[in-house]
Tab-separated table of C-alpha atoms in Angstrom:
chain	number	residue	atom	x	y	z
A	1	UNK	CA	40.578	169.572	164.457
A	2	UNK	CA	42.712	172.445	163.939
A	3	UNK	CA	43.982	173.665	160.068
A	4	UNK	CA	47.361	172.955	161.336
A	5	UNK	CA	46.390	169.189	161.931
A	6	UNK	CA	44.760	168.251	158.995
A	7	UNK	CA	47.307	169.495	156.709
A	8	UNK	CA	49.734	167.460	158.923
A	9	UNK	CA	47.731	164.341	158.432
A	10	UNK	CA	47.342	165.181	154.698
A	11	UNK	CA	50.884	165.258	154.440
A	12	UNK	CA	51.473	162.416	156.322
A	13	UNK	CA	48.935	160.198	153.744
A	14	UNK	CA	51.025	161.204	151.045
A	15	UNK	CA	54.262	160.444	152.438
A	16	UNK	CA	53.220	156.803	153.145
A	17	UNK	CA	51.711	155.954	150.213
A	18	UNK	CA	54.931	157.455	148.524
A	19	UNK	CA	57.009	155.328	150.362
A	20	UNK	CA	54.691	152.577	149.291
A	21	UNK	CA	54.793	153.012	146.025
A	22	UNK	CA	58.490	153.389	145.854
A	23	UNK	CA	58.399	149.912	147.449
A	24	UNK	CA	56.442	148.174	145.524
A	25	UNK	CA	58.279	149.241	142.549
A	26	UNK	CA	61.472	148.284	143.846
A	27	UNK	CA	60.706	144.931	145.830
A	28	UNK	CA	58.432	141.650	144.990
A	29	UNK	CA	55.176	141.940	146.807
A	30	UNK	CA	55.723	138.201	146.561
A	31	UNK	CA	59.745	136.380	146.910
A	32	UNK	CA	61.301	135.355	143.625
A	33	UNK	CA	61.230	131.817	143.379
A	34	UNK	CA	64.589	130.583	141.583
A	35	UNK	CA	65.907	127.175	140.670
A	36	UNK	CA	69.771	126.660	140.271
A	37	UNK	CA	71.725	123.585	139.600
A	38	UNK	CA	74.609	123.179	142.845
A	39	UNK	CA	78.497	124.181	141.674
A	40	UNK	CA	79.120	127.691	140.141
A	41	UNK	CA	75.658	128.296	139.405
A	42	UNK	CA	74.668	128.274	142.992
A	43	UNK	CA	77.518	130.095	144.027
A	44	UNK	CA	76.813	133.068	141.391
A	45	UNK	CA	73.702	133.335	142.938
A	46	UNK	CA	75.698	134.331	146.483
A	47	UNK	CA	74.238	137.894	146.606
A	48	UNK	CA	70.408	136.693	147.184
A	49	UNK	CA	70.163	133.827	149.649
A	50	UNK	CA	70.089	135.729	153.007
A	51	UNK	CA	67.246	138.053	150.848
A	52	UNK	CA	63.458	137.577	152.138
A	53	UNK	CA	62.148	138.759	148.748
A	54	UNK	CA	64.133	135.394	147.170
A	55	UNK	CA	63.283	132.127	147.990
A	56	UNK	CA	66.370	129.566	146.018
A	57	UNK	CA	66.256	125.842	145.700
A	58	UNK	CA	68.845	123.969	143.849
A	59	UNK	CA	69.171	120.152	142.384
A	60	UNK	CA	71.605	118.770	140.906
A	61	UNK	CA	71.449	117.023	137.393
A	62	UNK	CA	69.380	118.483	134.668
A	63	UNK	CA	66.068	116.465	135.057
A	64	UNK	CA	64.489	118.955	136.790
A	65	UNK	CA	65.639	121.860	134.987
A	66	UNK	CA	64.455	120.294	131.892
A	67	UNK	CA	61.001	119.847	132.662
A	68	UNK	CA	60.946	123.604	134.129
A	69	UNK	CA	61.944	124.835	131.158
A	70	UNK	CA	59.287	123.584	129.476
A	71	UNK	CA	56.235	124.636	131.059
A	72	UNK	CA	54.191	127.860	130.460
A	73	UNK	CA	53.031	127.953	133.579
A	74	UNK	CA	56.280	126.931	136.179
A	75	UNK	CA	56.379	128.218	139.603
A	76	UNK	CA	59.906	129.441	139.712
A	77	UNK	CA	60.779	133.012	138.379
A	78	UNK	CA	63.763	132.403	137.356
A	79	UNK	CA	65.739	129.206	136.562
A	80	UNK	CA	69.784	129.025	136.205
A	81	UNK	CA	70.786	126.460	133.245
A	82	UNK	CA	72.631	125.184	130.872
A	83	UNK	CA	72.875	128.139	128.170
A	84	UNK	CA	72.348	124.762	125.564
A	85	UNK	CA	69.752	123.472	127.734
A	86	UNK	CA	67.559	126.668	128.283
A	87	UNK	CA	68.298	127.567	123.847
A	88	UNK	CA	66.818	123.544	122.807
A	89	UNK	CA	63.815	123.655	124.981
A	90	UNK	CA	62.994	127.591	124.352
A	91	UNK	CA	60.511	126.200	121.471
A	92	UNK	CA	58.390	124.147	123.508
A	93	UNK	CA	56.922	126.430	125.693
A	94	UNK	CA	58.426	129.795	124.461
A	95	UNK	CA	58.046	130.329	128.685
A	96	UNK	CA	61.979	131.496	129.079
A	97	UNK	CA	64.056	133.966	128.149
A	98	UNK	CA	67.681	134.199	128.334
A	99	UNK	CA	68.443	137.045	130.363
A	100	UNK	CA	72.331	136.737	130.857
A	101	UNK	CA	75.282	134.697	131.157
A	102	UNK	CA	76.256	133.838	134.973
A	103	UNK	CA	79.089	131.068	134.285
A	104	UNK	CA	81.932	130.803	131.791
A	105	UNK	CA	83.372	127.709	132.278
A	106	UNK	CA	85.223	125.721	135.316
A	107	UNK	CA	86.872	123.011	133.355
A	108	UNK	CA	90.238	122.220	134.173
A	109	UNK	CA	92.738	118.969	133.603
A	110	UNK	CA	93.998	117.843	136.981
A	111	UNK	CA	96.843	114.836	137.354
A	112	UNK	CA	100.863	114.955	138.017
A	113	UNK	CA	103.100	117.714	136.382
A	114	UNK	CA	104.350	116.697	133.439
A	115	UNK	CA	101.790	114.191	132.325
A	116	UNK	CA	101.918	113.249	128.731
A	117	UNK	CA	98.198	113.679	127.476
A	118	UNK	CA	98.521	111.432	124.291
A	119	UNK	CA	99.221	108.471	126.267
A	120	UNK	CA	97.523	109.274	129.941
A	121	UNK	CA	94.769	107.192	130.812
A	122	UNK	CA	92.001	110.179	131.350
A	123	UNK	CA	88.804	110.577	133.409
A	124	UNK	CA	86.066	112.777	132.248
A	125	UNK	CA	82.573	113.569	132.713
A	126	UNK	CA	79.678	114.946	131.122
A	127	UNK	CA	79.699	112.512	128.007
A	128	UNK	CA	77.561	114.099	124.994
A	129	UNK	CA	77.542	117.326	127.083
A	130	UNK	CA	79.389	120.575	127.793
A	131	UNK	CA	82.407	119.207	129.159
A	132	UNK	CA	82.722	116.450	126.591
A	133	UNK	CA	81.914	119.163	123.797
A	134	UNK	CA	84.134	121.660	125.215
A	135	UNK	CA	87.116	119.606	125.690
A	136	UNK	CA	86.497	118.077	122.032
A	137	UNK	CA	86.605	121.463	120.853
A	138	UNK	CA	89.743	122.683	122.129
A	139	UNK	CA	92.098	119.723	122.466
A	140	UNK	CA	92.384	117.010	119.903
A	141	UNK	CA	90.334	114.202	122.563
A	142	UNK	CA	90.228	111.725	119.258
A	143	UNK	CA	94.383	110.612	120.475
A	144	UNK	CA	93.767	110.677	124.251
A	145	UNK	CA	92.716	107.702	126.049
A	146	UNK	CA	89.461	109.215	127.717
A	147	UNK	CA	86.623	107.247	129.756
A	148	UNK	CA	83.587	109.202	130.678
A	149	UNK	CA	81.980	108.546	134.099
A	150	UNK	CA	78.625	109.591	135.010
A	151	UNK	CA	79.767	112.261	137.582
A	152	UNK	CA	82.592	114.952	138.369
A	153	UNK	CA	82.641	113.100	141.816
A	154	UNK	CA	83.478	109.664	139.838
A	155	UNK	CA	85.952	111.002	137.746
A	156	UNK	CA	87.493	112.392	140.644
A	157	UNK	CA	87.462	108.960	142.688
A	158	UNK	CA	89.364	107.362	139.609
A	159	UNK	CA	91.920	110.130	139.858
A	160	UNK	CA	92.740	109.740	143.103
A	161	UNK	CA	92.121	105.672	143.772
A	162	UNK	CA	95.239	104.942	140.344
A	163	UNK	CA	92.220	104.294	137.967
A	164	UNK	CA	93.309	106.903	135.526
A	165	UNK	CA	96.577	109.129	135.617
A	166	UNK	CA	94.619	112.478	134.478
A	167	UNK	CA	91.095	113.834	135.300
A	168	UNK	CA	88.563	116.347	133.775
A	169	UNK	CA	87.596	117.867	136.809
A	170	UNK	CA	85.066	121.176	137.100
A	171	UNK	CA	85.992	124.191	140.408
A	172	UNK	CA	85.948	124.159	143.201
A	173	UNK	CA	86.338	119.816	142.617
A	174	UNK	CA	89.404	120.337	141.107
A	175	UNK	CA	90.870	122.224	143.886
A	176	UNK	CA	89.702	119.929	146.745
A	177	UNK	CA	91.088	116.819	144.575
A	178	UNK	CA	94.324	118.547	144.685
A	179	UNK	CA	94.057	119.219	148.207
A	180	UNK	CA	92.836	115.233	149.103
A	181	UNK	CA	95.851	114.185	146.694
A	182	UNK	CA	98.442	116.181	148.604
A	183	UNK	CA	96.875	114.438	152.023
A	184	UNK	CA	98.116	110.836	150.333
A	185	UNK	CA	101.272	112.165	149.726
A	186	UNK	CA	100.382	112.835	145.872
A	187	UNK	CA	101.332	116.030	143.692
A	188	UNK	CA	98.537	117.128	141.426
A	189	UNK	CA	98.288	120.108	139.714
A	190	UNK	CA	96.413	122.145	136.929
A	191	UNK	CA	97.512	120.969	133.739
A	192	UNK	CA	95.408	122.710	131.054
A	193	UNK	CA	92.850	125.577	131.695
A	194	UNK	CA	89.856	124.717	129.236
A	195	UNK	CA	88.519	128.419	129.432
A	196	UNK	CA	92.336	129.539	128.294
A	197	UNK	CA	92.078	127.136	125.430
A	198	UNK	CA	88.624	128.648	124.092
A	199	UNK	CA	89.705	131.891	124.379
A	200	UNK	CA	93.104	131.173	122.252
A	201	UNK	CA	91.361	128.946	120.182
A	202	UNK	CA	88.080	131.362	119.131
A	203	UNK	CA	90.164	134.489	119.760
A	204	UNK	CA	87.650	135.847	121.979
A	205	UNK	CA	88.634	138.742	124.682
A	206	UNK	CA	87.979	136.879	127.790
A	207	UNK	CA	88.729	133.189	128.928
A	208	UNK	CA	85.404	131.189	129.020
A	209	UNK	CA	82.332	130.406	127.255
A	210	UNK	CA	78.784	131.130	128.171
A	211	UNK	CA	77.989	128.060	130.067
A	212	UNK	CA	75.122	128.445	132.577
A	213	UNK	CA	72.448	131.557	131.741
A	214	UNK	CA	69.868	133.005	133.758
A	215	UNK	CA	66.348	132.485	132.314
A	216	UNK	CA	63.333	134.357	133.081
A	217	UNK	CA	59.665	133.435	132.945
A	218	UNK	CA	58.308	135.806	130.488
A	219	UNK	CA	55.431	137.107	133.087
A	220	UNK	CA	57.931	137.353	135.549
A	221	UNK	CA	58.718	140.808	137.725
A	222	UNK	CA	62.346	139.946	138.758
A	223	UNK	CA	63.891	143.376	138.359
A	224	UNK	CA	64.534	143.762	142.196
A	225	UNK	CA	67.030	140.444	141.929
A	226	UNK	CA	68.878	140.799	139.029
A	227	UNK	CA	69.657	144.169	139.787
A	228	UNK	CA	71.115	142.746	143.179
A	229	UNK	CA	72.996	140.517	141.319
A	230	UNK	CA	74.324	143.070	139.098
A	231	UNK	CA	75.142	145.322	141.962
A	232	UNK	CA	75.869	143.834	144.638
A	233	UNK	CA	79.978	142.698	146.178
A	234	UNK	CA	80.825	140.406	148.273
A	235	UNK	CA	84.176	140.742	150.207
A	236	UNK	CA	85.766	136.725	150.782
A	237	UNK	CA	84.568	137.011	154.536
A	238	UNK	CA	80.683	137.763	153.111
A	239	UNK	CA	81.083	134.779	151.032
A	240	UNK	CA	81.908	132.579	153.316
A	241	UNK	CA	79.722	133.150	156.139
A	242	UNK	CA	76.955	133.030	153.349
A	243	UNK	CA	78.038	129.690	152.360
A	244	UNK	CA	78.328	128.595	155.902
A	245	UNK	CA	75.122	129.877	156.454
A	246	UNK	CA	73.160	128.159	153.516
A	247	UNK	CA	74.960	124.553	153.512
A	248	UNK	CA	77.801	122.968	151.722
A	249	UNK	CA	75.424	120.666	150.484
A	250	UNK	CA	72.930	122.761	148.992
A	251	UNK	CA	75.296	124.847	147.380
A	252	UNK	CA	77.457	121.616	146.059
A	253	UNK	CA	80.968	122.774	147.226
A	254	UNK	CA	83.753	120.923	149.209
A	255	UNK	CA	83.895	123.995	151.832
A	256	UNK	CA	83.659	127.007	152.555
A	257	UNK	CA	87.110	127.812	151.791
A	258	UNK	CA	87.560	126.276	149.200
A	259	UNK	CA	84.806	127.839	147.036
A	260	UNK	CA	85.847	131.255	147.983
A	261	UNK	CA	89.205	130.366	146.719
A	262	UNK	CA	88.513	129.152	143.839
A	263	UNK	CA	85.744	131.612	143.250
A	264	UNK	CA	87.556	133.051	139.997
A	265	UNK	CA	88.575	130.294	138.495
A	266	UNK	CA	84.936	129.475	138.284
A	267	UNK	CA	84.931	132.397	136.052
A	268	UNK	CA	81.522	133.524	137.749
A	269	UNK	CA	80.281	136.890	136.176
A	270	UNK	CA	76.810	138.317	134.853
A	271	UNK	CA	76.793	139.783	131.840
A	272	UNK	CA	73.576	140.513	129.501
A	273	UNK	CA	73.015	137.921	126.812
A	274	UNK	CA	72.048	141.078	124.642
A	275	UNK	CA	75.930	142.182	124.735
A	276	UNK	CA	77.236	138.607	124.594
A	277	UNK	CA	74.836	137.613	121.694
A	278	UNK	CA	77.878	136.177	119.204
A	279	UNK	CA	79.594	134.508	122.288
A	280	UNK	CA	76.139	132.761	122.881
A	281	UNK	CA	75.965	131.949	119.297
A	282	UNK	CA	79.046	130.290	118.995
A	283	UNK	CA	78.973	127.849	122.389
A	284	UNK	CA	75.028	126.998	120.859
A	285	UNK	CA	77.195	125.842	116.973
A	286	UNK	CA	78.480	123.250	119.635
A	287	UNK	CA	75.433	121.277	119.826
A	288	UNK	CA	74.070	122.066	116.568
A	289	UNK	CA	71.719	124.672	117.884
A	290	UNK	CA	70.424	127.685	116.341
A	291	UNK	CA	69.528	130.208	118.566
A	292	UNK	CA	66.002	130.715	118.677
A	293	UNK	CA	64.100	134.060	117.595
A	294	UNK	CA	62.858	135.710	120.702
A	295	UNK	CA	65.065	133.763	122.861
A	296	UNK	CA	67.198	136.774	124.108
A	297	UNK	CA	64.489	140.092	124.178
């Protein structure tokens, strides 16, 4: 073999295992496994379901999240939650760290302009939870008429079947309530933005709370995805061919359209819980929770 070939081949070597090495440090040599509750949480996780390095599976209801959360040794990577949630069970198994902030807030009161609140008969959800605690927090709930039903989807039936007059509703359900309404012949609107309230009410610089976090499994390598997150825009079209792609029903939205449209009002956004540390703080005073050394690296 001629001089000329072996340094060619020499060079060669080194370029792949280069290129190798750049890969490796860059991409999973195994996919992320991630767990996400359906709704905004699902959605913020757009950017990664079409990914081969990112495998995503999402329930709905906290059961499963809790237990998760509280083993040292779970098989998912990364698991989207509750920010209260993912705080109260970081002592446990001290498994999960808060990494950032994906959702601040999608709470909205839905029912005919002009409703008087004091005396509306209200339906709400999430009793002894965010949106009870939220909506405690920024409206005065103790002279409303409020019933809490176990689901968004209940206290959207009562809303629309005469049960109650007003309805605590969380987007993209509040938009597709409006939408069914207006197919009865019924106007329903927006009446009070609960992420507008906060913001007035804890004079904080954006609408929203911290609401559902990304948490990390301590020995996790998950650099690759959250810098896609981070990084990575889709344009309305992307979005909904994703969500066409993936499943209504996995993702927990109406439609397609419908999620896209009311993608901001969802008030989807990453930030790291390092810079949003006194936000976090504050939502956690909610529930009585201190955060927990070492929760947030």
């Amino acid at each position: 073999m001629s001089v000329r070939k072996i340094i060619s081949l020499a060079l060669s070597l080194v370029l792949s295992v280069s290129l190798v090495a750049c890969s490796s440090s860059n991409e999973p040599q195994e996919p992320i496994k991630i767990l996400s509750p359906t709704g905004a949480p699902a959605l913020s996780l757009l950017s990664l379901y079409e990914n081969e390095n990112v495998e995503i599976e999402t329930v709905e209801g906290t059961d499963v999240l809790t237990a998760e959360l509280s083993k040292k040794d779970s098989e998912y990577d990364i698991i989207v939650a509750p920010t209260n949630l993912g705080a109260k069970l970081y002592s446990q198994a001290e498994a999960f760290n808060l990494e950032a902030v994906l959702t601040w807030g999608n709470l909205y009161l839905v029912g005919p302009e002009g409703s008087d609140l004091t005396s509306a008969s209200i339906a709400a959800f999430g009793e002894k939870a965010v949106p009870q605690l939220v909506f405690q927090y920024v409206m005065d709930t103790a002279n409303m008429n409020v019933t809490y039903y176990a689901s968004v989807q209940e206290a959207q039936q009562a809303l629309l079947t005469g049960q109650s007059e007003v309805a605590l509703l969380a987007q993209p359900v509040a938009a597709a309530t409006i939408a069914k309404a207006k197919e009865q012949g019924k106007e329903l609107s927006v009446l009070e933005d609960l992420q507008a309230l906060w913001k007035e009410k804890t004079g904080s610089d954006e609408d929203g709370y911290p609401q559902a976090s990304l948490f990390v499994r301590a020995d996790a390598n998950v650099d690759y995805a959250l810098d896609l997150l981070q990084d990575t825009e889709l344009s309305e079209d992307e979005m909904k061919e994703i969500i066409d792609k993936v499943g209504v029903d996995k993702l927990g939205v109406p439609n397609a359209e419908i999620a896209v449209n009311t993608y901001a009002k969802q008030n989807i956004r990453y930030e790291a819980a390092s810079d949003v540390k006194d936000q976090i703080e504050e939502f956690l005073n909610l529930f009585n929770i201190e955060l927990p050394e070492g929760l947030i690296k």
